[in-house]
JSON list of C-alpha atoms in Angstrom, two decimals:
[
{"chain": "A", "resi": 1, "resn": "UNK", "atom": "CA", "xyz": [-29.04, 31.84, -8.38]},
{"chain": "A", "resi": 2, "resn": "UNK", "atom": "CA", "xyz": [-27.15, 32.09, -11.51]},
{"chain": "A", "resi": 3, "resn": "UNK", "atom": "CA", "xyz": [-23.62, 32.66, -9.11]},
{"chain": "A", "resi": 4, "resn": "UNK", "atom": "CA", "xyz": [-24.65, 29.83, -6.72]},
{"chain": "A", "resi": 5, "resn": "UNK", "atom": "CA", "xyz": [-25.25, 27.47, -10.21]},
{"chain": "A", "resi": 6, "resn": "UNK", "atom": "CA", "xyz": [-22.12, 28.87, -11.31]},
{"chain": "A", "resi": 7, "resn": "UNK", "atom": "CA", "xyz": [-19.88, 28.28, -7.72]},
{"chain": "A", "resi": 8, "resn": "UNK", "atom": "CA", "xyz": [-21.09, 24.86, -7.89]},
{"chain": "A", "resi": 9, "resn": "UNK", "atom": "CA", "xyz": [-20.08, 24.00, -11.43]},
{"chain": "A", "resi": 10, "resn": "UNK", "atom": "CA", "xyz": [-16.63, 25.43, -10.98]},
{"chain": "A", "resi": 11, "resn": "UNK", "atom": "CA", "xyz": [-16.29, 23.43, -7.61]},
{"chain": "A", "resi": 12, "resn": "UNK", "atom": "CA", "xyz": [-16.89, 20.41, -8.95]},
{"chain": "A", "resi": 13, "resn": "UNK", "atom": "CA", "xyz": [-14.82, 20.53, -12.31]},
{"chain": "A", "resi": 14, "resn": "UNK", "atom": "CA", "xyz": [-12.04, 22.17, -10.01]},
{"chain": "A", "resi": 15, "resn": "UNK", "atom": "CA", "xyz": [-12.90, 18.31, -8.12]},
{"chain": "A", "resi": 16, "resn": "UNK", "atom": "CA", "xyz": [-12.36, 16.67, -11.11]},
{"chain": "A", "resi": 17, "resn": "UNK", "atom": "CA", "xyz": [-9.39, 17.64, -11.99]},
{"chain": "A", "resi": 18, "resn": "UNK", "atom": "CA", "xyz": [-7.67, 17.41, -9.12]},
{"chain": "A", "resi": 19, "resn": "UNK", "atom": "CA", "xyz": [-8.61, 13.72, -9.12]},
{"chain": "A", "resi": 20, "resn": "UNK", "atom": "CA", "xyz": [-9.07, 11.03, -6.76]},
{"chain": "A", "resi": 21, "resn": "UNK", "atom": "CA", "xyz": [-7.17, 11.81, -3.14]},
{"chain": "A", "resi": 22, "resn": "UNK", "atom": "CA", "xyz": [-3.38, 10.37, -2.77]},
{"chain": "A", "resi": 23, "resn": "UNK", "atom": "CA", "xyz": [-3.23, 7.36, -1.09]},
{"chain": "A", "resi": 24, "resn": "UNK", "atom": "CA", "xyz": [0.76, 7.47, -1.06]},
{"chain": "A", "resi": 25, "resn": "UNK", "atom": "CA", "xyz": [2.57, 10.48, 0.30]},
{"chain": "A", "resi": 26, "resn": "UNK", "atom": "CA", "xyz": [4.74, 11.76, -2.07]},
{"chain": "A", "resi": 27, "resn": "UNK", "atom": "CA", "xyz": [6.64, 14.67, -0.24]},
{"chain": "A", "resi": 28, "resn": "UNK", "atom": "CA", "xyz": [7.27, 11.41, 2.41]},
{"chain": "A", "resi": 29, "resn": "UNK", "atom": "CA", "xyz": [10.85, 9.78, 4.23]},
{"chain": "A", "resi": 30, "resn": "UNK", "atom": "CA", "xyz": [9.98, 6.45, 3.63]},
{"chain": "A", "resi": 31, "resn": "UNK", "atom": "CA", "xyz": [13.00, 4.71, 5.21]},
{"chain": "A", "resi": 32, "resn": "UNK", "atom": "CA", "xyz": [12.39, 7.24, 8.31]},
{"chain": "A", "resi": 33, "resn": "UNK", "atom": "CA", "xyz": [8.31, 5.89, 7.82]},
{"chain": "A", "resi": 34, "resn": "UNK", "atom": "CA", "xyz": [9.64, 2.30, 7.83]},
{"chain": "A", "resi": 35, "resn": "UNK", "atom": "CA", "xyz": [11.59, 2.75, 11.13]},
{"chain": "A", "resi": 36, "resn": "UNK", "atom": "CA", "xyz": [9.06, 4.55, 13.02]},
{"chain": "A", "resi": 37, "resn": "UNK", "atom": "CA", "xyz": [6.55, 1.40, 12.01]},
{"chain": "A", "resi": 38, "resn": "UNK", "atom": "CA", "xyz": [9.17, -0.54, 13.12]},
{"chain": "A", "resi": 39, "resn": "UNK", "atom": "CA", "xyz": [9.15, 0.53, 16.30]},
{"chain": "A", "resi": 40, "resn": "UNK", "atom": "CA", "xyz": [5.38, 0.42, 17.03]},
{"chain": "A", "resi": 41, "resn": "UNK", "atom": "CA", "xyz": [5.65, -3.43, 15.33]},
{"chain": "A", "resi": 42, "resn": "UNK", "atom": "CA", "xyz": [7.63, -3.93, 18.21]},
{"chain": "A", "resi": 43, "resn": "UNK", "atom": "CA", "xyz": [5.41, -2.97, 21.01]},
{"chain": "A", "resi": 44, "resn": "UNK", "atom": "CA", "xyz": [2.71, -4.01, 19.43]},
{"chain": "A", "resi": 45, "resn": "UNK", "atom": "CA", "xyz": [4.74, -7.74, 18.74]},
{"chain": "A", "resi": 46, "resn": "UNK", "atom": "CA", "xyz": [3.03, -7.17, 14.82]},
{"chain": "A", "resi": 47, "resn": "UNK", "atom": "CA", "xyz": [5.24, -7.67, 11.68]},
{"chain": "A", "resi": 48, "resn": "UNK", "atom": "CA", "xyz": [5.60, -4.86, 9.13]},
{"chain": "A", "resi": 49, "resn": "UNK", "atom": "CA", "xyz": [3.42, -4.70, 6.27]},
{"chain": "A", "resi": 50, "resn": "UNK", "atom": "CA", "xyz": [5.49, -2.44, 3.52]},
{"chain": "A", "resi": 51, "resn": "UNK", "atom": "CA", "xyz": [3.49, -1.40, 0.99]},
{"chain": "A", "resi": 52, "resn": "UNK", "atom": "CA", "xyz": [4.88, -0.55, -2.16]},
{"chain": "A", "resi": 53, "resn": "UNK", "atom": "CA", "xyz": [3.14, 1.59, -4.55]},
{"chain": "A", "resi": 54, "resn": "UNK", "atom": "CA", "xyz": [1.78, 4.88, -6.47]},
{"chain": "A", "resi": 55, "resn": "UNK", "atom": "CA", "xyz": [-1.13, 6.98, -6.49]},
{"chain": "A", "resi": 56, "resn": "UNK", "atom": "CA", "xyz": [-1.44, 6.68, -10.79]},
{"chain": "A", "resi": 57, "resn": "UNK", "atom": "CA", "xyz": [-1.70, 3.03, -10.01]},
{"chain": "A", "resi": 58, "resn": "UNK", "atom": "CA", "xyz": [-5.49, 1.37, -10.11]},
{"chain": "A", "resi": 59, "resn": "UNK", "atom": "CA", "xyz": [-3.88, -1.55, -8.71]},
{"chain": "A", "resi": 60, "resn": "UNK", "atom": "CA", "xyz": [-2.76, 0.11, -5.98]},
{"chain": "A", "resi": 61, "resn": "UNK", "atom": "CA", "xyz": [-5.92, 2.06, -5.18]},
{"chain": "A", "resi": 62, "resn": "UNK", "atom": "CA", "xyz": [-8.17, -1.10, -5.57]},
{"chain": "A", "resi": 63, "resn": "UNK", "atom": "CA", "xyz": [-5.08, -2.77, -2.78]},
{"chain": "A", "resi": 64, "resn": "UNK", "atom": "CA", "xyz": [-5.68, 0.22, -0.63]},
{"chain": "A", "resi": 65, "resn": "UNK", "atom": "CA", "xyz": [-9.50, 0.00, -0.39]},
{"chain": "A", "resi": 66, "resn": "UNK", "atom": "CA", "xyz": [-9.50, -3.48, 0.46]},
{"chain": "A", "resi": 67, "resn": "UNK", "atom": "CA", "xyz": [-7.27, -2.40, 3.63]},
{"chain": "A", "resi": 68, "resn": "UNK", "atom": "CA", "xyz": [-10.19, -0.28, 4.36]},
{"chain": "A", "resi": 69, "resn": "UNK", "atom": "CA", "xyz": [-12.89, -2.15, 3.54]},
{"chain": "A", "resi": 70, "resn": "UNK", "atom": "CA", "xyz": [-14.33, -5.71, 2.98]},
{"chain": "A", "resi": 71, "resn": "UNK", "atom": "CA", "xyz": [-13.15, -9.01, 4.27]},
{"chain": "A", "resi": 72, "resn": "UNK", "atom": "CA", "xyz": [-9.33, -8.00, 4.40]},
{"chain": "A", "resi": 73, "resn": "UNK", "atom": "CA", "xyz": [-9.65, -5.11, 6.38]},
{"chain": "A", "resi": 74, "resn": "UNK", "atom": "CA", "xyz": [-10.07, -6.45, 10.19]},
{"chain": "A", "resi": 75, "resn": "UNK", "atom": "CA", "xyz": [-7.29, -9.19, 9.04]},
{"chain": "A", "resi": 76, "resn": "UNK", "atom": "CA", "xyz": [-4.95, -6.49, 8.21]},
{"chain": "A", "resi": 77, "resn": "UNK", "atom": "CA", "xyz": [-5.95, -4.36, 10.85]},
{"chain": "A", "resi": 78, "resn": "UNK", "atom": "CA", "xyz": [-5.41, -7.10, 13.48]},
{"chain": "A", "resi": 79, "resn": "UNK", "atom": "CA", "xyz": [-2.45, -8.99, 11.53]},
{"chain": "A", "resi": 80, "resn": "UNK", "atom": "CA", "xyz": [0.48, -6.10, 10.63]},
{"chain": "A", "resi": 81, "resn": "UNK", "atom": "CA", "xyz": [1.39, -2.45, 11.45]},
{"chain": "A", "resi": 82, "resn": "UNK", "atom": "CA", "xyz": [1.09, -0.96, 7.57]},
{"chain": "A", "resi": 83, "resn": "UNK", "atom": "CA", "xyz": [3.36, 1.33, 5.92]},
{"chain": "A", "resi": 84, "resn": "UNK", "atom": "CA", "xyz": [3.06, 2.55, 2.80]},
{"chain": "A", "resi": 85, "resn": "UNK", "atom": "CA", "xyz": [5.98, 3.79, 0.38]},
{"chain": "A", "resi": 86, "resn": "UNK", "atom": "CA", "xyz": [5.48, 5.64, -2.89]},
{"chain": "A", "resi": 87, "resn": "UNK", "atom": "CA", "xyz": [7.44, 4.61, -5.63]},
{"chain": "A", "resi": 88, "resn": "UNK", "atom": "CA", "xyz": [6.51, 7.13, -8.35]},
{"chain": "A", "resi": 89, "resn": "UNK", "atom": "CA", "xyz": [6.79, 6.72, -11.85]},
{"chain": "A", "resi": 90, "resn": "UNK", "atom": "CA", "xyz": [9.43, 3.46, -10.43]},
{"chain": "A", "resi": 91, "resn": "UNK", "atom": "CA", "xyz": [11.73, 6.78, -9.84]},
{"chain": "A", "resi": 92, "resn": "UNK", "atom": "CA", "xyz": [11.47, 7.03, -5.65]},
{"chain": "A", "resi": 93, "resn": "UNK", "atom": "CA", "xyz": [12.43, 4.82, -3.44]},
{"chain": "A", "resi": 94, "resn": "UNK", "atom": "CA", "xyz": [13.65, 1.92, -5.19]},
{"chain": "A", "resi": 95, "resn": "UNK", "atom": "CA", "xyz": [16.20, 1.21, -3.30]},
{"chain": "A", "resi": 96, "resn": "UNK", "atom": "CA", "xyz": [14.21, 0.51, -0.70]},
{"chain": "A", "resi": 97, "resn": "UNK", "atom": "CA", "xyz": [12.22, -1.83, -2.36]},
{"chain": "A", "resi": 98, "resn": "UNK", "atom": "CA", "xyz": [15.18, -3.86, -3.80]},
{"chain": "A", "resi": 99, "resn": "UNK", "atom": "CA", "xyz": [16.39, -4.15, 0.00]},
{"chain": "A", "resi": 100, "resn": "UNK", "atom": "CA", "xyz": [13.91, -6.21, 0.53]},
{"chain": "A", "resi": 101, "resn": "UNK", "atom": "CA", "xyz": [14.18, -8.23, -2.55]},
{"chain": "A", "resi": 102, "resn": "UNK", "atom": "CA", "xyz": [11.16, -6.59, -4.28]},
{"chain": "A", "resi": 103, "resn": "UNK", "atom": "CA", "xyz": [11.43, -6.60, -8.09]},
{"chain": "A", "resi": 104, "resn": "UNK", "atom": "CA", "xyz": [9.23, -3.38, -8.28]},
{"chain": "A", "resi": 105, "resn": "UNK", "atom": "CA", "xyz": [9.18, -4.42, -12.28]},
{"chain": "A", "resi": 106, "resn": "UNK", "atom": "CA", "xyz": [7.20, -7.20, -11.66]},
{"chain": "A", "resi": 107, "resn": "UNK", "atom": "CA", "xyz": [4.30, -4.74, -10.97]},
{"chain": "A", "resi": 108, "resn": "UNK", "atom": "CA", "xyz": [2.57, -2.79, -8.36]},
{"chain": "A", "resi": 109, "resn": "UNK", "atom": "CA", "xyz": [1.41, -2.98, -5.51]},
{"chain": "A", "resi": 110, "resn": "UNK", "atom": "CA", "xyz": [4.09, -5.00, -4.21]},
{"chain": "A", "resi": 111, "resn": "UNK", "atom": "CA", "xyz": [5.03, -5.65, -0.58]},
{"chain": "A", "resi": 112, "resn": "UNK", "atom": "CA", "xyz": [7.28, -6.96, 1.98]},
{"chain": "A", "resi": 113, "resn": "UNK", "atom": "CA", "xyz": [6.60, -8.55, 5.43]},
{"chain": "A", "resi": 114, "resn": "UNK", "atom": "CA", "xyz": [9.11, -7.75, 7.87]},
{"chain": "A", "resi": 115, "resn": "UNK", "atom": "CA", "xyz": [9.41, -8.73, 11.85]},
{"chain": "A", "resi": 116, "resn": "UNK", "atom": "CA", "xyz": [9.06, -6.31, 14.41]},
{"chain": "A", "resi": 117, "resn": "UNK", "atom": "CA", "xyz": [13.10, -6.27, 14.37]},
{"chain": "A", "resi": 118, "resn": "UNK", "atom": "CA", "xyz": [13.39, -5.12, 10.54]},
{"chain": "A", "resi": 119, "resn": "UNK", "atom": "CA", "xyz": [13.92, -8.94, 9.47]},
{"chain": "A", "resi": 120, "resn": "UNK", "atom": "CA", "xyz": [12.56, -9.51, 6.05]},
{"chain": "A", "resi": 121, "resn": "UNK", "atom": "CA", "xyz": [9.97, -13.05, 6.64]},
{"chain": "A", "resi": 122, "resn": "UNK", "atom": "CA", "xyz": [8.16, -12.43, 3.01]},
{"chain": "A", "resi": 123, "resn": "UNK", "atom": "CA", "xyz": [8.74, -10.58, -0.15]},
{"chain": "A", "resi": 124, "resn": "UNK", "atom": "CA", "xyz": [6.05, -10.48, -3.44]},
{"chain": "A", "resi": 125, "resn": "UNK", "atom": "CA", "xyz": [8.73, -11.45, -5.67]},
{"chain": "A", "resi": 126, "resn": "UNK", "atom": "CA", "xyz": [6.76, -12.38, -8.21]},
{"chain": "A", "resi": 127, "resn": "UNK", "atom": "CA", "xyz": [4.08, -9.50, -8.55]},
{"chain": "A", "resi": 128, "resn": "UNK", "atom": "CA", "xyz": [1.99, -11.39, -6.78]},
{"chain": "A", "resi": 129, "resn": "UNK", "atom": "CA", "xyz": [-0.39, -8.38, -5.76]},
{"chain": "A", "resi": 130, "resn": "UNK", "atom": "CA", "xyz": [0.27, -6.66, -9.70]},
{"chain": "A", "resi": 131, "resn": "UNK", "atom": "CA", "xyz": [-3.50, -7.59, -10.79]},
{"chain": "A", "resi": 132, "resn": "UNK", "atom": "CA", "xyz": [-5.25, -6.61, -7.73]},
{"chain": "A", "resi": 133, "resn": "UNK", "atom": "CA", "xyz": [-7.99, -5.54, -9.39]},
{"chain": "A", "resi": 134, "resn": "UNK", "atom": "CA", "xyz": [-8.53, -9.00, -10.95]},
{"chain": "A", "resi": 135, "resn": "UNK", "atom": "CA", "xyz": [-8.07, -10.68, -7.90]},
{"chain": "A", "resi": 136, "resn": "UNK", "atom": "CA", "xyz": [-10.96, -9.19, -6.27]},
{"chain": "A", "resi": 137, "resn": "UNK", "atom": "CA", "xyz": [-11.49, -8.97, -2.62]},
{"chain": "A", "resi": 138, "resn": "UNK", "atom": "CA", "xyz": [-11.71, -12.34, -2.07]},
{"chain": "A", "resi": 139, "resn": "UNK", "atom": "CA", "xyz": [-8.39, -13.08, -4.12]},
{"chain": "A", "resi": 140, "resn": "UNK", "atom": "CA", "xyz": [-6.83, -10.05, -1.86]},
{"chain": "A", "resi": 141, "resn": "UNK", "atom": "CA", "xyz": [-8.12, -11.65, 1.46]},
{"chain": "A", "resi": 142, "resn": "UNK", "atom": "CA", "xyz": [-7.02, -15.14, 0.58]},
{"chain": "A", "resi": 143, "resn": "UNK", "atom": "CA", "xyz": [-3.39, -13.64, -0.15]},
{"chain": "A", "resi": 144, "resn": "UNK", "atom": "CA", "xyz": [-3.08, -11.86, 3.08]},
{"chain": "A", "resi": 145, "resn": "UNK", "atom": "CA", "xyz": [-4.35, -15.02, 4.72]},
{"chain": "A", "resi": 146, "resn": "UNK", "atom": "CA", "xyz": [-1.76, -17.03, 3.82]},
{"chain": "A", "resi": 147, "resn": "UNK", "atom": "CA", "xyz": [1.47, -14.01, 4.31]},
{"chain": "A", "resi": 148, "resn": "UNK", "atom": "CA", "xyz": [-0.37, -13.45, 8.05]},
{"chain": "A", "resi": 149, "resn": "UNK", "atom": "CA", "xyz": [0.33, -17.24, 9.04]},
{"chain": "A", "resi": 150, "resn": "UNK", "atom": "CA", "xyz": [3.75, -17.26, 7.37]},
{"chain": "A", "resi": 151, "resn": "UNK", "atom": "CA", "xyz": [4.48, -14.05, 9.35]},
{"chain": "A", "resi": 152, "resn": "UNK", "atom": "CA", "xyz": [3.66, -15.45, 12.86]}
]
C-alpha cells in the first residue's frame, strides 16, 4: 500500500512539473506548416488562419481553448484551415510573422488571415487578440465573427 501511495504521489508531482501540455510545437517548420495548410485551404476553398503564439503564454492557451471549445469553436472549425506557429520567447519565427505584417510586440496571440493562394486578407496589427483572456469567449467569438466575413 505504502509503494502504491508512494507511485501515485511521485506521478503526480512528476505531472506537475512537467506542466500543462504544449499547444505550439516547438521542434516545428512553420513556413513548411504554413504551405502544407495552404494547400488543403485550397481544396477546401478556406482561408488560412495563422496563429501566432507560445506555450508560456496564458493568452495563448485561453485563444487555443476557445478553438476547441465554446461558441468559437464550430465558427472556426467551419470558417479557416488553422495553423499554428510558435514564436518562443519572440526568438522563432519572427520573420514569419513580420511577413505578414504582424507586430509580434504588440502581444500574443496574434494572427494573420491569408487566402487559399498565400494572399494576406487580415493581419492583428494592433494586438488585437493580446488580452484574450479578458475578452472572454464571447469577446473571442465576436472577433472571429467579424475576420470570417472579411475573409470571404
Amino acid at each position: 500500500m505504502r509503494f502504491l501511495t508512494a507511485s501515485l504521489l511521485l506521478a503526480t508531482s512528476l505531472t506537475a512539473l512537467a506542466g500543462p501540455p504544449a499547444i505550439y510545437d516547438e521542434a516545428a517548420d512553420a513556413k513548411a506548416a504554413i504551405r502544407a495548410t495552404l494547400a488543403e485551404a485550397e481544396k477546401a476553398r478556406l482561408p488560412v488562419l495563422v496563429v501566432f503564439g507560445a506555450n508560456w503564454c496564458g493568452d495563448c492557451r485561453m485563444l487555443d481553448a476557445t478553438f476547441k471549445t465554446g461558441p468559437s469553436a464550430p465558427l472556426i472549425a467551419k470558417s479557416f484551415k488553422v495553423v499554428k506557429v510558435d514564436v518562443g520567447r519572440f526568438d522563432r519565427n519572427v520573420d514569419i510573422a513580420e511577413g505578414y505584417r504582424v507586430p509580434l510586440k504588440k502581444g500574443i496571440p496574434a494572427v494573420a488571415v491569408l487566402s487559399p493562394q498565400g494572399k494576406l486578407l487580415y493581419a492583428t496589427e494592433g494586438g488585437e487578440l493580446a488580452d484574450a483572456r479578458k475578452m472572454g469567449d464571447q469577446g473571442v467569438y465576436e472577433f472571429f465573427t467579424r475576420i470570417s466575413a472579411s475573409a470571404k
